[in-house]
Amino acid sequence: MKLKYISTLVTSFLLIACSQEVTEQGRNMNQASRDLTIWPKIQSEVKVDPLIEARIDEILAQMSLEQKVAQMIQPEIRDITVEDMRRYGFGSYLNGGGAFPNNNKHATPSDWIDLAEAMYQASIDDSLDGSTIPTMWGTDAVHGHNNVIGATLFPHNIGLGAANNAELIEKIARVTATEVMVTGIDWVFAPTVATVRDDRWGRTYEGYSEDPEIVKAYAKSIVRGLQGTAQSDFLGDKQVISTVKHFIGDGGTENGDDQGNNTLSEQELFDIHAQGYVSGLAVGAQSVMASFNSWQGEKIHGSKYLLTDVLKNRMGFDGFVVGDWNGHGQIPGCSNDNCPNAVNAGLDIYMVPTDAWKPLLENTIDQVKQGIIPLTRIDDAVSRILRVKLRAGIFDKPSPANREFSGKVELLGSKEHRDVAKQAVRESLVLLKNDNNILPLSPKLNVLVAGDAADNIGKQSGGWTITWQGTNNTNLDFPGGSSIYDGLAEQIIASGGQVQYSVTGQFNAKPDVAIVVFGEEPYAEGQGDRDNLAYQQENPKDLALLKSLKAQGIPVVSVFISGRPMWVNAELNASNAFVAAWLPGSEGSAIADVLLKDKENHVQHDFKGKLSFSWPKFFNQVVNRFDENYQPLFPYGFGLTYKDTDKLGDDLAEDFQQVSQVQDMRFFEGKVISPWRLSVVSGAQSLAVTSNSHSLTGISYRTVDKQVQEDAFRVEFSGDEKSAIKFEQAYDPLTEANLKIQTNIKDNSTLLLTLKRESEVNAPVIINLSCEAEDTLNKGCTSRFDISQQLASAPLAKWHTIKISLKCLTASDKLKESGLSSLTLSSSGAATFSLSDVRIQSQASGTNTQCD
Ligand code: BGC
Ligand code: BGC
């Protein structure tokens, strides 16, 4: 034993010494302190089956190298055709967030099945690739079958954590498996078992808790619910393959940076971040997704220590490791289409969306031929894939269109399923404040329902909802679902009360009480990363609304929609009651079951939810259960019931310094930086950017990948109409006072645009900075500059930063004095380029631009 351990260490050292890139990382890695004994051996309930093992050997012995590597390639449905599947026989494929059969958001279950069936049939067709191994389809069913219109959408994991009910979680997973099976899909990329330590992380809501306790209990239940149990229905006709993700440490990166670096010690990595794997693998999770993040400076996708030595060899995981979305391409020395290091480290399936799959396939085959990847490693990877397929009956089950639940559309969003979701919604609500026991409310009152989340199923469902970011859904995208307002209105009207609805809190007859539903706009992954937790920073209008109702003597019940705890001291002060509702999903109506009494004035359902995340007392606080000097506003486990007396009061400290944008005014840095909003303009028409592509006459916009997913965007001006992209602040009458952006423009300010030119540029491309709303006294406060020369001389197809001294702009003095209200890039000609960063720097060194 000891000997084996020492030899592993020696091998790791040798490997490190041999490769240049890795040597660099090795410095931070402190290899000498690696300790495999920290990690337990896990006895999976799913045992090795000698019959399956014999079949694996038999199949493997007949496979060509090309067929083997194809098993390891997972392309995305937007980038392959059924013919590609026939030709190459990929082991699996996926649909990314917002990818649908025929690119149709409203694809029906039978469209999903048709695609699954066609891909399957092509995979077992050996006419071109000589292989009859069935493929499998993986999807992100992370809160129900969330890519499919009409599915039951459960609260996101953060809400389920507050419910702290492992039995319910298993039911949810079973419902999810059923709905996924209705569309002919085999495999889901869930559960996320991240333990989330810094709520500024954009994926906080994908985690159950900041503490491993609930994560550990839940991983087991979810995996059992999805896959069935080893004792009875394991991967039977009603189950799907599950994935525990993202291995490992995704919730513990520095500053909560998505895809960032986790610097914890190995013991802490295990204690805090590994618990979902410990329990998930014990009940037989068949796949593990490698994480985008690094541990101690090394990308997990390239970590042989974590993927092979720890996960496979030590913990005994015998399923496969799937990569995350081109995550292999982020390993130093790798690119999306070339990465032997990942396979050598222990990755079994490359998740390779985009058109990189083809060169990756070819390069990998070559690398095996050249001995860069040992054939034994390939055989191990393919054996793992075959093992999972055999265990899941993929070889023996009928084809996707002919399975137990396929096409049973009545199961998708069935009443029974929605009832499970409603229970989850009720149990996930956490009551933070209930001054004078204002809740529960009599349904016979005159109730004003306000706030822009009250009748907005998209907003209450958050990211990973039909589309990746979840920003472009309307209530019509949720047939069978309900908004929070729907439930309130139905019950109030049925009980003889009155309901008035107004987003901005207008009313005819003065209401007895206002229920204001507000919160974060949807986001997913890095797009949701934040610098601090101050809710009011982007959303002053909600506080203004609460205050104005309060000032009119109307008691206020706040229902807060969010993917994380946030600093809401001022909003709490302005509310009589405050409910953290997280991201409840498609069954918003269930909230009324808790807030309202029934007709006979009895409580219908009391609050059950308890915080699985500490609630911050300060806007810049990072606070977790068991911290030394633990000082949350509400501790882990907090949650009032109707039997409790609330003593919070209305005088929480509200002081909050707007965190100054340091030196730079950032408009775009991998994402639009609040409070700016981006729109696409064509002639007199303007369209807010809410989706990954938009087009108007003369202009098309779409997100593209620079370093990570969708961290840049491409604008294509066609010349058919004067058009533009425009960063501006939305004007909101309620927040007039907050409209001004402190202009950081100084004499030496420089506008920086990081861009990639993608066409010839012959027509003017105008930058316009404006410090006025069109009809103010500041007329003339607009500065323009033609950047077409700089653009034309930027290298083609390469990222490059152009710098423009603001001295070059007319009227820049006025800009200094007044607040900036918009930045526009417009053209009437043809030009195409991508942008990844737009900012004004007040002290730029080496400005290389002349004004003429
Ligand atoms: C996006 C990717 C993202 C993925 C997640 C896709 O639609 O384009 O950037 O990582 O969804 O599934
Ligand atoms: C996410 C994963 C997801 C994958 C496939 C990635 O962007 O990080 O959680 O499973 O996309 O959609």
mmCIF file of N, CA, C and O in Angstrom, residues 143 154-164 196 199 204-210 424-432 453 456-463 484 517-523 533 535 558-568 578-586 588 591 607-616 634-639:
data_model
loop_
_atom_site.group_PDB
_atom_site.id
_atom_site.type_symbol
_atom_site.label_atom_id
_atom_site.label_comp_id
_atom_site.label_asym_id
_atom_site.label_seq_id
_atom_site.Cartn_x
_atom_site.Cartn_y
_atom_site.Cartn_z
ATOM 1 N N HIS A 143 -33.001 21.681 -12.874
ATOM 2 C CA HIS A 143 -34.145 21.927 -11.976
ATOM 3 C C HIS A 143 -35.417 21.463 -12.688
ATOM 4 O O HIS A 143 -36.279 22.246 -13.040
ATOM 5 N N PHE A 154 -38.586 22.781 -11.089
ATOM 6 C CA PHE A 154 -38.500 22.814 -9.624
ATOM 7 C C PHE A 154 -37.728 24.043 -9.177
ATOM 8 O O PHE A 154 -37.034 24.669 -9.964
ATOM 9 N N PRO A 155 -37.816 24.353 -7.877
ATOM 10 C CA PRO A 155 -36.963 25.422 -7.381
ATOM 11 C C PRO A 155 -35.504 25.049 -7.655
ATOM 12 O O PRO A 155 -35.157 23.863 -7.631
ATOM 13 N N HIS A 156 -34.685 26.034 -7.925
ATOM 14 C CA HIS A 156 -33.258 25.776 -8.069
ATOM 15 C C HIS A 156 -32.719 25.241 -6.741
ATOM 16 O O HIS A 156 -33.326 25.423 -5.682
ATOM 17 N N ASN A 157 -31.548 24.615 -6.838
ATOM 18 C CA ASN A 157 -31.006 23.886 -5.680
ATOM 19 C C ASN A 157 -30.923 24.713 -4.404
ATOM 20 O O ASN A 157 -31.074 24.187 -3.303
ATOM 21 N N ILE A 158 -30.670 25.997 -4.519
ATOM 22 C CA ILE A 158 -30.540 26.805 -3.302
ATOM 23 C C ILE A 158 -31.846 26.750 -2.498
ATOM 24 O O ILE A 158 -31.834 26.678 -1.266
ATOM 25 N N GLY A 159 -32.965 26.734 -3.200
ATOM 26 C CA GLY A 159 -34.261 26.649 -2.517
ATOM 27 C C GLY A 159 -34.478 25.260 -1.929
ATOM 28 O O GLY A 159 -35.004 25.099 -0.828
ATOM 29 N N LEU A 160 -34.038 24.248 -2.676
ATOM 30 C CA LEU A 160 -34.194 22.880 -2.164
ATOM 31 C C LEU A 160 -33.353 22.695 -0.907
ATOM 32 O O LEU A 160 -33.750 21.984 0.026
ATOM 33 N N GLY A 161 -32.211 23.363 -0.872
ATOM 34 C CA GLY A 161 -31.367 23.290 0.335
ATOM 35 C C GLY A 161 -32.116 23.823 1.537
ATOM 36 O O GLY A 161 -32.065 23.257 2.637
ATOM 37 N N ALA A 162 -32.847 24.919 1.340
ATOM 38 C CA ALA A 162 -33.607 25.503 2.451
ATOM 39 C C ALA A 162 -34.726 24.568 2.904
ATOM 40 O O ALA A 162 -35.112 24.560 4.071
ATOM 41 N N ALA A 163 -35.226 23.761 1.981
ATOM 42 C CA ALA A 163 -36.293 22.817 2.358
ATOM 43 C C ALA A 163 -35.739 21.690 3.232
ATOM 44 O O ALA A 163 -36.453 21.121 4.061
ATOM 45 N N ASN A 164 -34.498 21.387 3.053
ATOM 46 C CA ASN A 164 -33.811 20.358 3.845
ATOM 47 C C ASN A 164 -34.675 19.112 4.049
ATOM 48 O O ASN A 164 -34.938 18.697 5.177
ATOM 49 N N VAL A 196 -21.042 25.933 -1.663
ATOM 50 C CA VAL A 196 -20.791 27.297 -2.140
ATOM 51 C C VAL A 196 -20.319 28.190 -0.995
ATOM 52 O O VAL A 196 -21.050 28.442 -0.046
ATOM 53 N N ASP A 199 -20.894 33.818 -1.978
ATOM 54 C CA ASP A 199 -22.168 33.991 -2.684
ATOM 55 C C ASP A 199 -22.080 34.972 -3.847
ATOM 56 O O ASP A 199 -23.055 35.175 -4.570
ATOM 57 N N THR A 204 -24.094 30.292 -7.451
ATOM 58 C CA THR A 204 -24.485 30.004 -6.076
ATOM 59 C C THR A 204 -25.801 29.218 -6.019
ATOM 60 O O THR A 204 -25.933 28.253 -5.265
ATOM 61 N N TYR A 205 -26.759 29.610 -6.842
ATOM 62 C CA TYR A 205 -28.075 28.962 -6.742
ATOM 63 C C TYR A 205 -28.078 27.513 -7.205
ATOM 64 O O TYR A 205 -29.032 26.781 -6.957
ATOM 65 N N GLU A 206 -27.022 27.114 -7.908
ATOM 66 C CA GLU A 206 -26.953 25.717 -8.324
ATOM 67 C C GLU A 206 -26.519 24.817 -7.176
ATOM 68 O O GLU A 206 -26.531 23.589 -7.289
ATOM 69 N N GLY A 207 -26.088 25.436 -6.071
ATOM 70 C CA GLY A 207 -25.645 24.656 -4.917
ATOM 71 C C GLY A 207 -26.745 24.580 -3.862
ATOM 72 O O GLY A 207 -27.557 25.492 -3.727
ATOM 73 N N TYR A 208 -26.747 23.502 -3.097
ATOM 74 C CA TYR A 208 -27.761 23.335 -2.054
ATOM 75 C C TYR A 208 -27.424 24.146 -0.813
ATOM 76 O O TYR A 208 -28.302 24.550 -0.063
ATOM 77 N N SER A 209 -26.128 24.328 -0.580
ATOM 78 C CA SER A 209 -25.763 24.908 0.710
ATOM 79 C C SER A 209 -24.318 25.373 0.727
ATOM 80 O O SER A 209 -23.509 24.965 -0.105
ATOM 81 N N GLU A 210 -24.014 26.183 1.736
ATOM 82 C CA GLU A 210 -22.629 26.588 1.961
ATOM 83 C C GLU A 210 -21.923 25.571 2.852
ATOM 84 O O GLU A 210 -20.727 25.677 3.089
ATOM 85 N N ALA A 424 -42.259 21.520 -2.958
ATOM 86 C CA ALA A 424 -40.880 22.019 -2.849
ATOM 87 C C ALA A 424 -40.869 23.544 -2.730
ATOM 88 O O ALA A 424 -40.090 24.107 -1.953
ATOM 89 N N VAL A 425 -41.734 24.207 -3.487
ATOM 90 C CA VAL A 425 -41.789 25.672 -3.404
ATOM 91 C C VAL A 425 -42.173 26.081 -1.978
ATOM 92 O O VAL A 425 -41.509 26.910 -1.357
ATOM 93 N N ARG A 426 -43.219 25.480 -1.457
ATOM 94 C CA ARG A 426 -43.676 25.863 -0.109
ATOM 95 C C ARG A 426 -42.589 25.629 0.929
ATOM 96 O O ARG A 426 -42.354 26.463 1.791
ATOM 97 N N GLU A 427 -41.902 24.496 0.812
ATOM 98 C CA GLU A 427 -40.921 24.165 1.838
ATOM 99 C C GLU A 427 -39.624 24.946 1.692
ATOM 100 O O GLU A 427 -38.803 24.972 2.606
ATOM 101 N N SER A 428 -39.429 25.556 0.522
ATOM 102 C CA SER A 428 -38.166 26.272 0.318
ATOM 103 C C SER A 428 -38.224 27.723 0.802
ATOM 104 O O SER A 428 -37.193 28.366 0.961
ATOM 105 N N LEU A 429 -39.426 28.239 1.039
ATOM 106 C CA LEU A 429 -39.546 29.648 1.422
ATOM 107 C C LEU A 429 -38.995 29.868 2.831
ATOM 108 O O LEU A 429 -39.316 29.111 3.745
ATOM 109 N N VAL A 430 -38.199 30.910 2.989
ATOM 110 C CA VAL A 430 -37.655 31.211 4.319
ATOM 111 C C VAL A 430 -38.177 32.579 4.767
ATOM 112 O O VAL A 430 -37.997 33.586 4.075
ATOM 113 N N LEU A 431 -38.817 32.575 5.915
ATOM 114 C CA LEU A 431 -39.376 33.819 6.455
ATOM 115 C C LEU A 431 -38.310 34.501 7.301
ATOM 116 O O LEU A 431 -37.868 33.961 8.307
ATOM 117 N N LEU A 432 -37.882 35.687 6.847
ATOM 118 C CA LEU A 432 -36.796 36.379 7.537
ATOM 119 C C LEU A 432 -37.320 37.448 8.492
ATOM 120 O O LEU A 432 -36.656 37.822 9.447
ATOM 121 N N ALA A 453 -41.354 41.023 -10.466
ATOM 122 C CA ALA A 453 -41.249 39.559 -10.459
ATOM 123 C C ALA A 453 -42.576 38.904 -10.101
ATOM 124 O O ALA A 453 -42.671 37.681 -10.019
ATOM 125 N N ASN A 456 -44.147 37.004 -13.455
ATOM 126 C CA ASN A 456 -43.024 36.823 -14.366
ATOM 127 C C ASN A 456 -42.377 35.461 -14.092
ATOM 128 O O ASN A 456 -41.466 35.337 -13.279
ATOM 129 N N ILE A 457 -42.874 34.444 -14.794
ATOM 130 C CA ILE A 457 -42.414 33.073 -14.500
ATOM 131 C C ILE A 457 -40.943 32.907 -14.893
ATOM 132 O O ILE A 457 -40.198 32.170 -14.255
ATOM 133 N N GLY A 458 -40.537 33.638 -15.933
ATOM 134 C CA GLY A 458 -39.135 33.565 -16.338
ATOM 135 C C GLY A 458 -38.226 34.066 -15.233
ATOM 136 O O GLY A 458 -37.226 33.439 -14.880
ATOM 137 N N LYS A 459 -38.591 35.196 -14.674
ATOM 138 C CA LYS A 459 -37.745 35.777 -13.632
ATOM 139 C C LYS A 459 -37.717 34.896 -12.386
ATOM 140 O O LYS A 459 -36.676 34.708 -11.766
ATOM 141 N N GLN A 460 -38.858 34.325 -12.034
ATOM 142 C CA GLN A 460 -38.895 33.504 -10.823
ATOM 143 C C GLN A 460 -38.171 32.158 -11.032
ATOM 144 O O GLN A 460 -37.889 31.452 -10.081
ATOM 145 N N SER A 461 -37.883 31.830 -12.302
ATOM 146 C CA SER A 461 -37.228 30.555 -12.577
ATOM 147 C C SER A 461 -35.717 30.683 -12.722
ATOM 148 O O SER A 461 -34.993 29.699 -12.642
ATOM 149 N N GLY A 462 -35.227 31.897 -12.982
ATOM 150 C CA GLY A 462 -33.786 32.126 -13.037
ATOM 151 C C GLY A 462 -33.113 31.561 -14.272
ATOM 152 O O GLY A 462 -33.749 31.267 -15.286
ATOM 153 N N GLY A 463 -31.785 31.406 -14.190
ATOM 154 C CA GLY A 463 -30.989 30.882 -15.303
ATOM 155 C C GLY A 463 -31.274 29.403 -15.514
ATOM 156 O O GLY A 463 -32.053 28.794 -14.767
ATOM 157 N N ILE A 484 -46.365 33.965 -9.384
ATOM 158 C CA ILE A 484 -46.696 34.162 -7.967
ATOM 159 C C ILE A 484 -48.027 34.909 -7.864
ATOM 160 O O ILE A 484 -48.897 34.581 -7.059
ATOM 161 N N VAL A 517 -43.159 41.672 -5.088
ATOM 162 C CA VAL A 517 -42.293 40.569 -5.498
ATOM 163 C C VAL A 517 -41.205 41.139 -6.403
ATOM 164 O O VAL A 517 -41.499 41.662 -7.474
ATOM 165 N N PHE A 518 -39.984 41.049 -5.951
ATOM 166 C CA PHE A 518 -38.889 41.665 -6.720
ATOM 167 C C PHE A 518 -37.633 40.831 -6.521
ATOM 168 O O PHE A 518 -37.581 39.975 -5.637
ATOM 169 N N GLY A 519 -36.618 41.097 -7.354
ATOM 170 C CA GLY A 519 -35.372 40.378 -7.159
ATOM 171 C C GLY A 519 -34.478 40.374 -8.372
ATOM 172 O O GLY A 519 -34.661 41.159 -9.304
ATOM 173 N N GLU A 520 -33.508 39.478 -8.334
ATOM 174 C CA GLU A 520 -32.466 39.449 -9.356
ATOM 175 C C GLU A 520 -33.014 39.022 -10.715
ATOM 176 O O GLU A 520 -33.862 38.150 -10.811
ATOM 177 N N GLU A 521 -32.449 39.612 -11.751
ATOM 178 C CA GLU A 521 -32.721 39.154 -13.107
ATOM 179 C C GLU A 521 -32.000 37.807 -13.296
ATOM 180 O O GLU A 521 -30.982 37.563 -12.655
ATOM 181 N N PRO A 522 -32.514 36.946 -14.170
ATOM 182 C CA PRO A 522 -31.866 35.641 -14.368
ATOM 183 C C PRO A 522 -30.429 35.747 -14.891
ATOM 184 O O PRO A 522 -30.082 36.707 -15.589
ATOM 185 N N TYR A 523 -29.645 34.769 -14.542
ATOM 186 C CA TYR A 523 -28.265 34.665 -15.041
ATOM 187 C C TYR A 523 -27.802 33.231 -14.866
ATOM 188 O O TYR A 523 -28.407 32.475 -14.096
ATOM 189 N N LEU A 533 -22.530 41.991 -2.574
ATOM 190 C CA LEU A 533 -23.886 41.439 -2.483
ATOM 191 C C LEU A 533 -24.970 42.497 -2.297
ATOM 192 O O LEU A 533 -26.096 42.175 -1.918
ATOM 193 N N TYR A 535 -27.875 44.364 -3.041
ATOM 194 C CA TYR A 535 -28.958 44.251 -4.027
ATOM 195 C C TYR A 535 -29.300 45.607 -4.621
ATOM 196 O O TYR A 535 -29.555 45.753 -5.812
ATOM 197 N N SER A 558 -42.607 41.711 1.517
ATOM 198 C CA SER A 558 -41.674 41.552 0.400
ATOM 199 C C SER A 558 -41.433 40.082 0.122
ATOM 200 O O SER A 558 -41.201 39.302 1.047
ATOM 201 N N VAL A 559 -41.490 39.717 -1.152
ATOM 202 C CA VAL A 559 -41.119 38.363 -1.561
ATOM 203 C C VAL A 559 -39.911 38.543 -2.474
ATOM 204 O O VAL A 559 -40.007 39.157 -3.539
ATOM 205 N N PHE A 560 -38.784 38.030 -2.014
ATOM 206 C CA PHE A 560 -37.511 38.313 -2.672
ATOM 207 C C PHE A 560 -37.068 37.111 -3.502
ATOM 208 O O PHE A 560 -36.893 36.012 -2.989
ATOM 209 N N ILE A 561 -36.905 37.354 -4.810
ATOM 210 C CA ILE A 561 -36.465 36.325 -5.751
ATOM 211 C C ILE A 561 -34.959 36.472 -5.932
ATOM 212 O O ILE A 561 -34.492 37.532 -6.364
ATOM 213 N N SER A 562 -34.192 35.449 -5.597
ATOM 214 C CA SER A 562 -32.752 35.613 -5.800
ATOM 215 C C SER A 562 -32.053 34.271 -5.832
ATOM 216 O O SER A 562 -32.532 33.284 -5.301
ATOM 217 N N GLY A 563 -30.902 34.302 -6.476
ATOM 218 C CA GLY A 563 -30.091 33.101 -6.584
ATOM 219 C C GLY A 563 -29.088 32.992 -5.459
ATOM 220 O O GLY A 563 -28.199 32.139 -5.520
ATOM 221 N N ARG A 564 -29.210 33.868 -4.471
ATOM 222 C CA ARG A 564 -28.244 33.873 -3.363
ATOM 223 C C ARG A 564 -28.757 34.795 -2.281
ATOM 224 O O ARG A 564 -29.617 35.656 -2.556
ATOM 225 N N PRO A 565 -28.226 34.650 -1.069
ATOM 226 C CA PRO A 565 -28.539 35.652 -0.062
ATOM 227 C C PRO A 565 -27.930 36.973 -0.520
ATOM 228 O O PRO A 565 -26.876 36.972 -1.147
ATOM 229 N N MET A 566 -28.582 38.089 -0.233
ATOM 230 C CA MET A 566 -28.013 39.376 -0.643
ATOM 231 C C MET A 566 -28.137 40.358 0.502
ATOM 232 O O MET A 566 -28.924 40.167 1.436
ATOM 233 N N TRP A 567 -27.373 41.405 0.408
ATOM 234 C CA TRP A 567 -27.446 42.445 1.428
ATOM 235 C C TRP A 567 -28.656 43.322 1.116
ATOM 236 O O TRP A 567 -28.669 44.062 0.133
ATOM 237 N N VAL A 568 -29.678 43.174 1.949
ATOM 238 C CA VAL A 568 -30.939 43.873 1.692
ATOM 239 C C VAL A 568 -31.402 44.599 2.961
ATOM 240 O O VAL A 568 -32.609 44.696 3.209
ATOM 241 N N PHE A 578 -40.714 39.809 5.290
ATOM 242 C CA PHE A 578 -39.757 39.592 4.193
ATOM 243 C C PHE A 578 -39.526 38.094 4.032
ATOM 244 O O PHE A 578 -39.162 37.397 4.977
ATOM 245 N N VAL A 579 -39.783 37.632 2.801
ATOM 246 C CA VAL A 579 -39.666 36.202 2.511
ATOM 247 C C VAL A 579 -38.569 35.994 1.472
ATOM 248 O O VAL A 579 -38.602 36.603 0.399
ATOM 249 N N ALA A 580 -37.602 35.126 1.781
ATOM 250 C CA ALA A 580 -36.625 34.731 0.762
ATOM 251 C C ALA A 580 -37.249 33.576 -0.011
ATOM 252 O O ALA A 580 -37.497 32.509 0.554
ATOM 253 N N ALA A 581 -37.536 33.810 -1.283
ATOM 254 C CA ALA A 581 -38.237 32.792 -2.080
ATOM 255 C C ALA A 581 -37.300 32.089 -3.061
ATOM 256 O O ALA A 581 -37.713 31.169 -3.749
ATOM 257 N N TRP A 582 -36.018 32.540 -3.125
ATOM 258 C CA TRP A 582 -35.029 31.943 -4.029
ATOM 259 C C TRP A 582 -35.568 31.966 -5.456
ATOM 260 O O TRP A 582 -36.161 32.955 -5.859
ATOM 261 N N LEU A 583 -35.391 30.845 -6.171
ATOM 262 C CA LEU A 583 -35.850 30.795 -7.570
ATOM 263 C C LEU A 583 -36.825 29.633 -7.677
ATOM 264 O O LEU A 583 -36.451 28.504 -7.971
ATOM 265 N N PRO A 584 -38.101 29.894 -7.394
ATOM 266 C CA PRO A 584 -39.043 28.795 -7.186
ATOM 267 C C PRO A 584 -39.383 27.962 -8.422
ATOM 268 O O PRO A 584 -39.874 26.844 -8.269
ATOM 269 N N GLY A 585 -39.140 28.468 -9.634
ATOM 270 C CA GLY A 585 -39.432 27.641 -10.813
ATOM 271 C C GLY A 585 -40.830 27.875 -11.352
ATOM 272 O O GLY A 585 -41.416 28.943 -11.163
ATOM 273 N N SER A 586 -41.376 26.875 -12.007
ATOM 274 C CA SER A 586 -42.613 27.095 -12.769
ATOM 275 C C SER A 586 -43.877 27.119 -11.912
ATOM 276 O O SER A 586 -44.947 27.422 -12.413
ATOM 277 N N GLY A 588 -45.104 29.005 -9.305
ATOM 278 C CA GLY A 588 -45.136 30.178 -8.428
ATOM 279 C C GLY A 588 -46.384 30.269 -7.577
ATOM 280 O O GLY A 588 -46.373 30.851 -6.490
ATOM 281 N N ILE A 591 -46.729 29.750 -3.645
ATOM 282 C CA ILE A 591 -46.317 30.703 -2.611
ATOM 283 C C ILE A 591 -47.543 31.226 -1.855
ATOM 284 O O ILE A 591 -47.499 31.454 -0.641
ATOM 285 N N PHE A 607 -44.438 28.212 7.364
ATOM 286 C CA PHE A 607 -43.082 28.215 6.798
ATOM 287 C C PHE A 607 -42.284 27.059 7.371
ATOM 288 O O PHE A 607 -42.339 26.803 8.571
ATOM 289 N N LYS A 608 -41.530 26.394 6.492
ATOM 290 C CA LYS A 608 -40.656 25.297 6.929
ATOM 291 C C LYS A 608 -39.190 25.565 6.605
ATOM 292 O O LYS A 608 -38.315 24.944 7.165
ATOM 293 N N GLY A 609 -38.968 26.442 5.618
ATOM 294 C CA GLY A 609 -37.612 26.630 5.110
ATOM 295 C C GLY A 609 -36.676 27.242 6.137
ATOM 296 O O GLY A 609 -37.067 28.118 6.915
ATOM 297 N N LYS A 610 -35.445 26.759 6.138
ATOM 298 C CA LYS A 610 -34.387 27.283 7.009
ATOM 299 C C LYS A 610 -33.182 27.581 6.131
ATOM 300 O O LYS A 610 -32.849 26.777 5.230
ATOM 301 N N LEU A 611 -32.523 28.680 6.416
ATOM 302 C CA LEU A 611 -31.394 29.075 5.575
ATOM 303 C C LEU A 611 -30.320 27.990 5.508
ATOM 304 O O LEU A 611 -29.823 27.552 6.554
ATOM 305 N N SER A 612 -29.966 27.586 4.297
ATOM 306 C CA SER A 612 -28.823 26.681 4.147
ATOM 307 C C SER A 612 -27.588 27.497 3.744
ATOM 308 O O SER A 612 -26.536 26.950 3.437
ATOM 309 N N PHE A 613 -27.785 28.815 3.731
ATOM 310 C CA PHE A 613 -26.705 29.777 3.485
ATOM 311 C C PHE A 613 -26.831 30.878 4.537
ATOM 312 O O PHE A 613 -27.953 31.339 4.794
ATOM 313 N N SER A 614 -25.741 31.310 5.143
ATOM 314 C CA SER A 614 -25.802 32.429 6.086
ATOM 315 C C SER A 614 -26.181 33.690 5.322
ATOM 316 O O SER A 614 -25.750 33.886 4.180
ATOM 317 N N TRP A 615 -26.963 34.539 5.955
ATOM 318 C CA TRP A 615 -27.403 35.768 5.275
ATOM 319 C C TRP A 615 -26.488 36.918 5.711
ATOM 320 O O TRP A 615 -26.258 37.110 6.894
ATOM 321 N N PRO A 616 -25.956 37.696 4.778
ATOM 322 C CA PRO A 616 -24.930 38.685 5.126
ATOM 323 C C PRO A 616 -25.468 39.917 5.864
ATOM 324 O O PRO A 616 -26.572 40.390 5.587
ATOM 325 N N PHE A 634 -28.564 36.853 9.466
ATOM 326 C CA PHE A 634 -29.346 35.679 9.881
ATOM 327 C C PHE A 634 -28.439 34.454 9.749
ATOM 328 O O PHE A 634 -27.859 34.245 8.671
ATOM 329 N N PRO A 635 -28.328 33.680 10.803
ATOM 330 C CA PRO A 635 -27.396 32.549 10.741
ATOM 331 C C PRO A 635 -27.925 31.389 9.905
ATOM 332 O O PRO A 635 -29.135 31.279 9.658
ATOM 333 N N TYR A 636 -27.018 30.539 9.515
ATOM 334 C CA TYR A 636 -27.355 29.255 8.901
ATOM 335 C C TYR A 636 -28.434 28.597 9.765
ATOM 336 O O TYR A 636 -28.335 28.592 10.983
ATOM 337 N N GLY A 637 -29.453 28.084 9.150
ATOM 338 C CA GLY A 637 -30.505 27.403 9.921
ATOM 339 C C GLY A 637 -31.643 28.314 10.346
ATOM 340 O O GLY A 637 -32.658 27.866 10.854
ATOM 341 N N PHE A 638 -31.488 29.628 10.095
ATOM 342 C CA PHE A 638 -32.533 30.570 10.511
ATOM 343 C C PHE A 638 -33.754 30.469 9.608
ATOM 344 O O PHE A 638 -33.660 30.221 8.407
ATOM 345 N N GLY A 639 -34.893 30.712 10.175
ATOM 346 C CA GLY A 639 -36.137 30.744 9.409
ATOM 347 C C GLY A 639 -37.281 30.792 10.402
ATOM 348 O O GLY A 639 -37.405 29.917 11.252
#
